Amino acid sequence: MKNLTIGLFGFGVVGEGIYQVLKDKPGLKTTVKKVCIRDINKDRNAPAHIFTDQPAELLFDPDINVIVELIDDAEAALPIVKAAMEQGKSVVSANKKMIAENHAELIELQQTFDISFLYEAAVCGSIPIIRNLEEYFDNDLLNYVCGIVNGSTNYILSKMQTEHLDYQVALEEAQKNGFAESDPTLDVEGIDAAFKLSIIALHAFGELVNPYQIPREGISQLQTEDIESATALEKKVKLIARAQHHDGELELSIKPELVGDDCILSEVNNEYNGVLLGSSLADEQFLYGKGAGRYPTASAVLSDISALRYGYRYEYRKFNRVNSVPSLVSIP
Ligand code: HSE
């Protein structure tokens, strides 16, 4: 088992949670040496000497072997993650936008610099979906992955349907609870779900998909009457992300759908996420858990950090199979 010395970028709700857990659990043999933040003068619940606003102090520190990137800005995160990999440091990130927009380049960098790049927290919060797709479903038996992958929209829809809350009030509650993105348009227009679905498509089916090309419809246009009509039909309205093989083609979509009580997704409420996995032999399986919020996200980040202690990395076997060009055999 490796000892891990972490350089942490970001000290928001998740970053601070990770710092406190690692400090209280010396048995994990993982210490946070330095934390890089934007505003060095803000009061924090940790000793002042660990904070810096200079990324280089973490990126070029030879003692630091892992960078945990938890900042709320995909554009700022990318150069940090790339520099960390170039310095031979493993990286844990929860930044779905940065990953979905730059997946091909990030896969190449981790192979070139022979490091691990883990991001379980980027998709469905606490649900271990990526590692399941990588390890358990490391075969060609999966036919579809579909479900609820955004906690904020599910929270809004649940509150509108069960408590008759107004859309705007429900959205404000989702923001107050720390479920929504700083720009909630990403949630309500299904863009966040598209980032997650493109990451799922790579690990489930080996296909690199541009998240902005996924056909997408959000929930901002839904009217109270739509919700009431669904209730009259004894159905729930859910924002469903779908990746499905059809005639050899992978079809992807994000859109609100009516879900009846014959489908377990109708039981997934509030900030919970739920994912159905359809496979040729096992038929259908279901993963369920909290998809947003401080502790669920921190739990997935922590799981990635623990996995680094035994050198775990994603192998992208399906992607490598889909993209491998058979080498020409020369005939003597
Ligand atoms: N805004 C995201 C959501 C956070 O609501 O699902 C977790 O990725």
Short mmCIF file of C-alpha atoms and ligand atoms in Angstrom, two decimals:
data_model
loop_
_atom_site.label_atom_id
_atom_site.label_comp_id
_atom_site.label_asym_id
_atom_site.label_seq_id
_atom_site.Cartn_x
_atom_site.Cartn_y
_atom_site.Cartn_z
CA MET A 1 0.00 0.00 0.00
CA LYS A 2 1.28 3.43 -0.94
CA ASN A 3 1.32 6.38 1.45
CA LEU A 4 -0.46 9.26 -0.19
CA THR A 5 0.44 12.92 0.17
CA ILE A 6 -2.31 15.07 -1.26
CA GLY A 7 -2.35 18.53 -2.78
CA LEU A 8 -5.95 19.69 -2.65
CA PHE A 9 -7.39 22.28 -5.03
CA GLY A 10 -10.57 23.86 -3.62
CA PHE A 11 -11.83 24.06 -0.05
CA GLY A 12 -15.57 24.29 -0.62
CA VAL A 13 -18.10 21.95 0.95
CA VAL A 14 -16.62 18.78 -0.55
CA GLY A 15 -12.95 19.84 -0.25
CA GLU A 16 -13.27 20.74 3.42
CA GLY A 17 -15.16 17.50 4.10
CA ILE A 18 -12.34 15.46 2.55
CA TYR A 19 -9.71 17.39 4.52
CA GLN A 20 -11.51 16.78 7.85
CA VAL A 21 -12.10 13.07 7.19
CA LEU A 22 -8.45 12.43 6.26
CA LYS A 23 -7.21 14.40 9.29
CA ASP A 24 -9.40 12.35 11.64
CA LYS A 25 -8.40 9.00 10.13
CA PRO A 26 -4.60 8.56 10.32
CA GLY A 27 -5.13 4.85 9.58
CA LEU A 28 -5.79 5.79 5.95
CA LYS A 29 -2.08 6.79 5.65
CA THR A 30 -3.16 9.77 3.60
CA THR A 31 -2.33 13.35 4.48
CA VAL A 32 -3.29 16.65 2.92
CA LYS A 33 -0.05 18.64 2.72
CA LYS A 34 -1.24 21.79 0.98
CA VAL A 35 -4.53 23.33 -0.13
CA CYS A 36 -4.74 25.79 -3.01
CA ILE A 37 -7.60 28.30 -2.84
CA ARG A 38 -8.52 31.50 -4.66
CA ASP A 39 -9.02 33.78 -1.64
CA ILE A 40 -6.17 33.29 0.81
CA ASN A 41 -7.59 35.87 3.26
CA LYS A 42 -10.87 34.07 3.94
CA ASP A 43 -11.18 32.43 7.39
CA ARG A 44 -11.02 28.62 7.14
CA ASN A 45 -11.47 25.79 9.55
CA ALA A 46 -7.86 24.51 9.17
CA PRO A 47 -4.33 25.76 10.03
CA ALA A 48 -3.39 28.82 7.94
CA HIS A 49 0.03 27.39 6.93
CA ILE A 50 -1.52 24.69 4.70
CA PHE A 51 -3.20 27.24 2.43
CA THR A 52 -1.73 28.91 -0.61
CA ASP A 53 -3.05 30.68 -3.70
CA GLN A 54 -0.09 29.50 -5.78
CA PRO A 55 -0.88 26.29 -7.76
CA ALA A 56 2.86 25.73 -8.38
CA GLU A 57 3.43 25.12 -4.67
CA LEU A 58 1.38 21.93 -5.03
CA LEU A 59 2.14 20.97 -8.61
CA PHE A 60 5.93 21.11 -8.23
CA ASP A 61 6.19 19.74 -4.70
CA PRO A 62 7.96 16.36 -5.07
CA ASP A 63 6.39 15.08 -1.80
CA ILE A 64 2.88 15.45 -3.20
CA ASN A 65 1.94 12.36 -5.21
CA VAL A 66 -1.80 12.97 -5.60
CA ILE A 67 -3.72 16.05 -6.69
CA VAL A 68 -7.39 16.16 -5.67
CA GLU A 69 -9.14 18.74 -7.85
CA LEU A 70 -12.44 20.03 -6.43
CA ILE A 71 -12.77 23.50 -7.85
CA ASP A 72 -15.96 24.85 -9.34
CA ASP A 73 -14.52 26.01 -12.66
CA ALA A 74 -13.89 23.59 -15.51
CA GLU A 75 -11.71 26.05 -17.48
CA ALA A 76 -9.42 26.70 -14.50
CA ALA A 77 -9.34 23.00 -13.58
CA LEU A 78 -8.03 21.73 -16.92
CA PRO A 79 -4.52 23.27 -16.82
CA ILE A 80 -4.16 22.19 -13.19
CA VAL A 81 -5.07 18.58 -13.98
CA LYS A 82 -2.82 18.50 -17.05
CA ALA A 83 0.14 19.98 -15.16
CA ALA A 84 -0.36 17.48 -12.32
CA MET A 85 -0.30 14.56 -14.78
CA GLU A 86 2.77 15.94 -16.52
CA GLN A 87 4.49 16.01 -13.11
CA GLY A 88 3.68 12.30 -12.69
CA LYS A 89 1.03 12.87 -10.02
CA SER A 90 -2.20 10.89 -9.92
CA VAL A 91 -5.39 12.94 -10.02
CA VAL A 92 -8.85 12.61 -8.47
CA SER A 93 -11.50 14.97 -9.83
CA ALA A 94 -15.26 15.50 -9.59
CA ASN A 95 -15.36 17.91 -12.52
CA LYS A 96 -17.76 16.33 -15.02
CA LYS A 97 -17.71 19.33 -17.37
CA MET A 98 -13.92 19.35 -17.63
CA ILE A 99 -13.79 15.59 -18.09
CA ALA A 100 -16.62 15.36 -20.64
CA GLU A 101 -15.20 18.24 -22.71
CA ASN A 102 -11.62 16.93 -22.73
CA HIS A 103 -11.92 13.18 -22.27
CA ALA A 104 -9.75 12.06 -25.21
CA GLU A 105 -6.87 14.33 -24.25
CA LEU A 106 -7.07 13.33 -20.58
CA ILE A 107 -7.02 9.62 -21.41
CA GLU A 108 -3.96 10.14 -23.57
CA LEU A 109 -2.17 12.16 -20.88
CA GLN A 110 -2.76 9.57 -18.20
CA GLN A 111 -1.36 6.88 -20.50
CA THR A 112 1.65 9.00 -21.50
CA PHE A 113 2.55 9.92 -17.93
CA ASP A 114 1.57 6.53 -16.49
CA ILE A 115 -0.60 7.85 -13.67
CA SER A 116 -4.14 7.21 -12.41
CA PHE A 117 -6.95 9.63 -13.12
CA LEU A 118 -10.12 8.75 -11.19
CA TYR A 119 -13.47 10.56 -11.19
CA GLU A 120 -16.20 8.44 -9.60
CA ALA A 121 -17.69 11.55 -7.95
CA ALA A 122 -18.29 13.18 -11.35
CA VAL A 123 -21.18 10.85 -12.22
CA CYS A 124 -24.18 10.12 -9.96
CA GLY A 125 -22.54 11.31 -6.71
CA SER A 126 -22.18 8.43 -4.30
CA ILE A 127 -23.23 5.65 -6.73
CA PRO A 128 -20.19 3.57 -7.80
CA ILE A 129 -21.23 3.56 -11.45
CA ILE A 130 -17.89 4.09 -13.20
CA ARG A 131 -16.06 1.37 -11.33
CA ASN A 132 -18.94 -1.03 -11.94
CA LEU A 133 -18.92 -0.30 -15.66
CA GLU A 134 -15.11 -0.61 -15.78
CA GLU A 135 -14.75 -3.79 -13.75
CA TYR A 136 -17.96 -5.78 -13.47
CA PHE A 137 -19.27 -4.99 -16.93
CA ASP A 138 -15.93 -5.42 -18.66
CA ASN A 139 -17.56 -7.28 -21.54
CA ASP A 140 -19.90 -6.68 -24.41
CA LEU A 141 -23.10 -7.78 -22.68
CA LEU A 142 -24.50 -4.36 -21.83
CA ASN A 143 -27.38 -3.21 -24.00
CA TYR A 144 -28.42 -0.04 -22.25
CA VAL A 145 -27.71 2.27 -19.36
CA CYS A 146 -30.52 4.62 -18.47
CA GLY A 147 -31.70 6.56 -15.49
CA ILE A 148 -31.74 9.67 -13.38
CA VAL A 149 -28.27 11.21 -13.22
CA ASN A 150 -28.97 14.74 -12.02
CA GLY A 151 -30.00 15.28 -8.40
CA SER A 152 -31.19 18.88 -8.70
CA THR A 153 -33.73 18.30 -11.47
CA ASN A 154 -34.99 15.18 -9.73
CA TYR A 155 -35.36 17.21 -6.54
CA ILE A 156 -37.29 19.94 -8.38
CA LEU A 157 -39.58 17.47 -10.18
CA SER A 158 -40.23 15.48 -7.00
CA LYS A 159 -41.11 18.60 -5.01
CA MET A 160 -43.37 19.91 -7.80
CA GLN A 161 -45.19 16.62 -8.10
CA THR A 162 -45.49 15.47 -4.49
CA GLU A 163 -45.57 18.78 -2.56
CA HIS A 164 -46.99 20.97 -5.35
CA LEU A 165 -44.10 23.40 -4.99
CA ASP A 166 -43.64 26.03 -7.63
CA TYR A 167 -40.73 25.37 -10.06
CA GLN A 168 -38.79 28.46 -8.92
CA VAL A 169 -39.23 27.68 -5.22
CA ALA A 170 -38.09 24.08 -5.74
CA LEU A 171 -35.05 25.28 -7.72
CA GLU A 172 -34.11 27.71 -4.95
CA GLU A 173 -34.34 24.86 -2.42
CA ALA A 174 -32.07 22.70 -4.60
CA GLN A 175 -29.57 25.58 -4.67
CA LYS A 176 -29.82 26.15 -0.92
CA ASN A 177 -29.16 22.46 -0.26
CA GLY A 178 -25.99 22.62 -2.36
CA PHE A 179 -27.29 20.21 -5.04
CA ALA A 180 -27.39 22.65 -7.97
CA GLU A 181 -24.45 23.88 -10.06
CA SER A 182 -23.36 27.51 -9.49
CA ASP A 183 -25.00 28.09 -12.86
CA PRO A 184 -28.22 26.06 -12.43
CA THR A 185 -28.94 26.33 -16.18
CA LEU A 186 -26.52 23.41 -16.48
CA ASP A 187 -28.90 21.33 -14.34
CA VAL A 188 -32.30 22.41 -15.62
CA GLU A 189 -31.37 22.36 -19.32
CA GLY A 190 -29.98 18.82 -19.03
CA ILE A 191 -26.40 19.90 -19.81
CA ASP A 192 -24.99 18.45 -16.59
CA ALA A 193 -26.80 15.20 -17.39
CA ALA A 194 -25.24 15.24 -20.88
CA PHE A 195 -21.73 15.57 -19.39
CA LYS A 196 -22.45 12.58 -17.17
CA LEU A 197 -24.03 10.53 -19.97
CA SER A 198 -21.00 11.06 -22.21
CA ILE A 199 -18.73 9.79 -19.42
CA ILE A 200 -21.05 6.80 -18.92
CA ALA A 201 -21.02 6.09 -22.70
CA LEU A 202 -17.24 5.82 -22.67
CA HIS A 203 -17.08 3.41 -19.74
CA ALA A 204 -20.17 1.40 -20.70
CA PHE A 205 -19.72 1.15 -24.47
CA GLY A 206 -16.22 2.43 -25.25
CA GLU A 207 -17.53 5.39 -27.24
CA LEU A 208 -16.18 8.92 -26.95
CA VAL A 209 -19.15 11.23 -27.36
CA ASN A 210 -19.24 15.01 -27.62
CA PRO A 211 -21.64 15.94 -24.78
CA TYR A 212 -22.94 18.93 -26.76
CA GLN A 213 -24.12 16.63 -29.56
CA ILE A 214 -26.35 14.52 -27.33
CA PRO A 215 -30.01 15.28 -28.18
CA ARG A 216 -31.22 17.04 -25.08
CA GLU A 217 -34.31 18.56 -23.55
CA GLY A 218 -34.34 19.96 -20.01
CA ILE A 219 -37.11 20.64 -17.52
CA SER A 220 -37.29 24.44 -17.66
CA GLN A 221 -40.16 24.40 -20.18
CA LEU A 222 -42.33 22.06 -18.13
CA GLN A 223 -45.54 23.65 -16.88
CA THR A 224 -47.46 22.87 -13.69
CA GLU A 225 -50.19 21.46 -15.98
CA ASP A 226 -47.72 18.90 -17.42
CA ILE A 227 -46.98 17.67 -13.92
CA GLU A 228 -50.69 17.57 -13.07
CA SER A 229 -51.48 15.58 -16.23
CA ALA A 230 -48.75 13.09 -15.32
CA THR A 231 -50.25 12.72 -11.83
CA ALA A 232 -53.69 12.14 -13.36
CA LEU A 233 -52.16 9.30 -15.40
CA GLU A 234 -50.54 7.93 -12.20
CA LYS A 235 -47.09 8.59 -13.67
CA LYS A 236 -44.06 10.56 -12.51
CA VAL A 237 -42.13 13.02 -14.63
CA LYS A 238 -38.39 12.20 -14.55
CA LEU A 239 -35.44 13.62 -16.47
CA ILE A 240 -34.08 10.45 -18.07
CA ALA A 241 -30.60 10.02 -19.51
CA ARG A 242 -30.44 7.11 -21.93
CA ALA A 243 -27.62 5.32 -23.73
CA GLN A 244 -28.90 2.39 -25.73
CA HIS A 245 -27.64 0.16 -28.50
CA HIS A 246 -30.06 0.02 -31.43
CA ASP A 247 -29.19 -1.79 -34.69
CA GLY A 248 -25.50 -1.55 -33.84
CA GLU A 249 -25.67 2.20 -33.20
CA LEU A 250 -25.38 3.85 -29.79
CA GLU A 251 -28.34 6.17 -29.27
CA LEU A 252 -28.16 8.81 -26.56
CA SER A 253 -30.74 11.20 -25.21
CA ILE A 254 -31.66 13.38 -22.26
CA LYS A 255 -35.33 14.25 -21.89
CA PRO A 256 -38.23 14.38 -19.45
CA GLU A 257 -40.22 11.15 -19.61
CA LEU A 258 -43.36 9.79 -17.98
CA VAL A 259 -42.48 6.90 -15.71
CA GLY A 260 -45.11 4.54 -14.34
CA ASP A 261 -44.94 2.51 -11.15
CA ASP A 262 -43.95 -0.57 -13.17
CA CYS A 263 -40.49 1.07 -13.44
CA ILE A 264 -38.32 1.38 -10.37
CA LEU A 265 -37.11 4.82 -11.50
CA SER A 266 -40.52 6.14 -10.40
CA GLU A 267 -39.36 5.45 -6.82
CA VAL A 268 -36.22 7.59 -7.18
CA ASN A 269 -37.07 10.90 -5.55
CA ASN A 270 -35.50 14.17 -4.44
CA GLU A 271 -31.69 14.34 -4.84
CA TYR A 272 -31.39 10.59 -5.32
CA ASN A 273 -30.13 9.15 -8.61
CA GLY A 274 -30.94 5.72 -10.03
CA VAL A 275 -29.41 3.87 -12.96
CA LEU A 276 -30.76 0.82 -14.78
CA LEU A 277 -28.24 -1.42 -16.53
CA GLY A 278 -29.60 -3.76 -19.16
CA SER A 279 -27.45 -6.70 -20.07
CA SER A 280 -27.95 -9.77 -22.26
CA LEU A 281 -27.50 -12.34 -19.50
CA ALA A 282 -28.42 -10.61 -16.22
CA ASP A 283 -31.43 -8.81 -17.71
CA GLU A 284 -31.86 -5.60 -15.70
CA GLN A 285 -29.97 -4.32 -12.67
CA PHE A 286 -30.42 -1.16 -10.67
CA LEU A 287 -28.02 1.15 -8.84
CA TYR A 288 -29.43 3.71 -6.42
CA GLY A 289 -28.02 6.39 -4.14
CA LYS A 290 -27.63 10.08 -3.41
CA GLY A 291 -26.52 11.89 -6.54
CA ALA A 292 -25.66 15.31 -5.13
CA GLY A 293 -24.66 17.03 -1.91
CA ARG A 294 -21.58 17.39 0.30
CA TYR A 295 -21.26 13.97 1.91
CA PRO A 296 -22.38 11.75 -0.98
CA THR A 297 -19.86 13.49 -3.26
CA ALA A 298 -17.14 13.35 -0.59
CA SER A 299 -17.77 9.62 -0.18
CA ALA A 300 -17.03 8.97 -3.87
CA VAL A 301 -13.90 11.18 -3.77
CA LEU A 302 -12.71 9.31 -0.70
CA SER A 303 -13.29 5.99 -2.41
CA ASP A 304 -11.10 7.11 -5.33
CA ILE A 305 -8.37 8.27 -2.94
CA SER A 306 -8.46 4.88 -1.18
CA ALA A 307 -8.25 3.10 -4.54
CA LEU A 308 -5.06 5.01 -5.36
CA ARG A 309 -3.39 3.39 -2.37
CA TYR A 310 -3.33 0.12 -4.31
CA GLY A 311 -2.59 1.79 -7.64
CA TYR A 312 -6.06 1.43 -9.15
CA ARG A 313 -6.62 3.01 -12.56
CA TYR A 314 -9.27 2.87 -15.26
CA GLU A 315 -8.12 0.66 -18.13
CA TYR A 316 -10.69 1.88 -20.71
CA ARG A 317 -10.72 -1.67 -22.08
CA LYS A 318 -13.92 -1.17 -24.08
CA PHE A 319 -12.63 2.08 -25.56
CA ASN A 320 -9.36 0.40 -26.47
CA ARG A 321 -11.24 -2.54 -28.04
CA VAL A 322 -13.56 -0.27 -30.04
CA ASN A 323 -10.65 1.85 -31.23
CA SER A 324 -7.98 -0.78 -31.79
CA VAL A 325 -6.90 -1.15 -35.39
CA PRO A 326 -5.89 -4.76 -35.98
CA SER A 327 -2.24 -4.83 -36.95
CA LEU A 328 -1.53 -6.21 -40.40
CA VAL A 329 -0.01 -9.65 -40.38
CA SER A 330 2.69 -9.96 -43.01
CA ILE A 331 2.58 -13.13 -45.04
CA PRO A 332 6.00 -14.57 -45.68
N1 HSE B 1 -25.66 19.63 -9.88
C1 HSE B 1 -25.38 18.24 -9.83
C2 HSE B 1 -26.68 17.47 -9.63
C3 HSE B 1 -24.41 17.95 -8.72
O1 HSE B 1 -27.66 18.09 -9.23
O2 HSE B 1 -26.72 16.27 -9.89
C4 HSE B 1 -23.87 16.54 -8.70
O3 HSE B 1 -23.19 16.23 -9.88
#
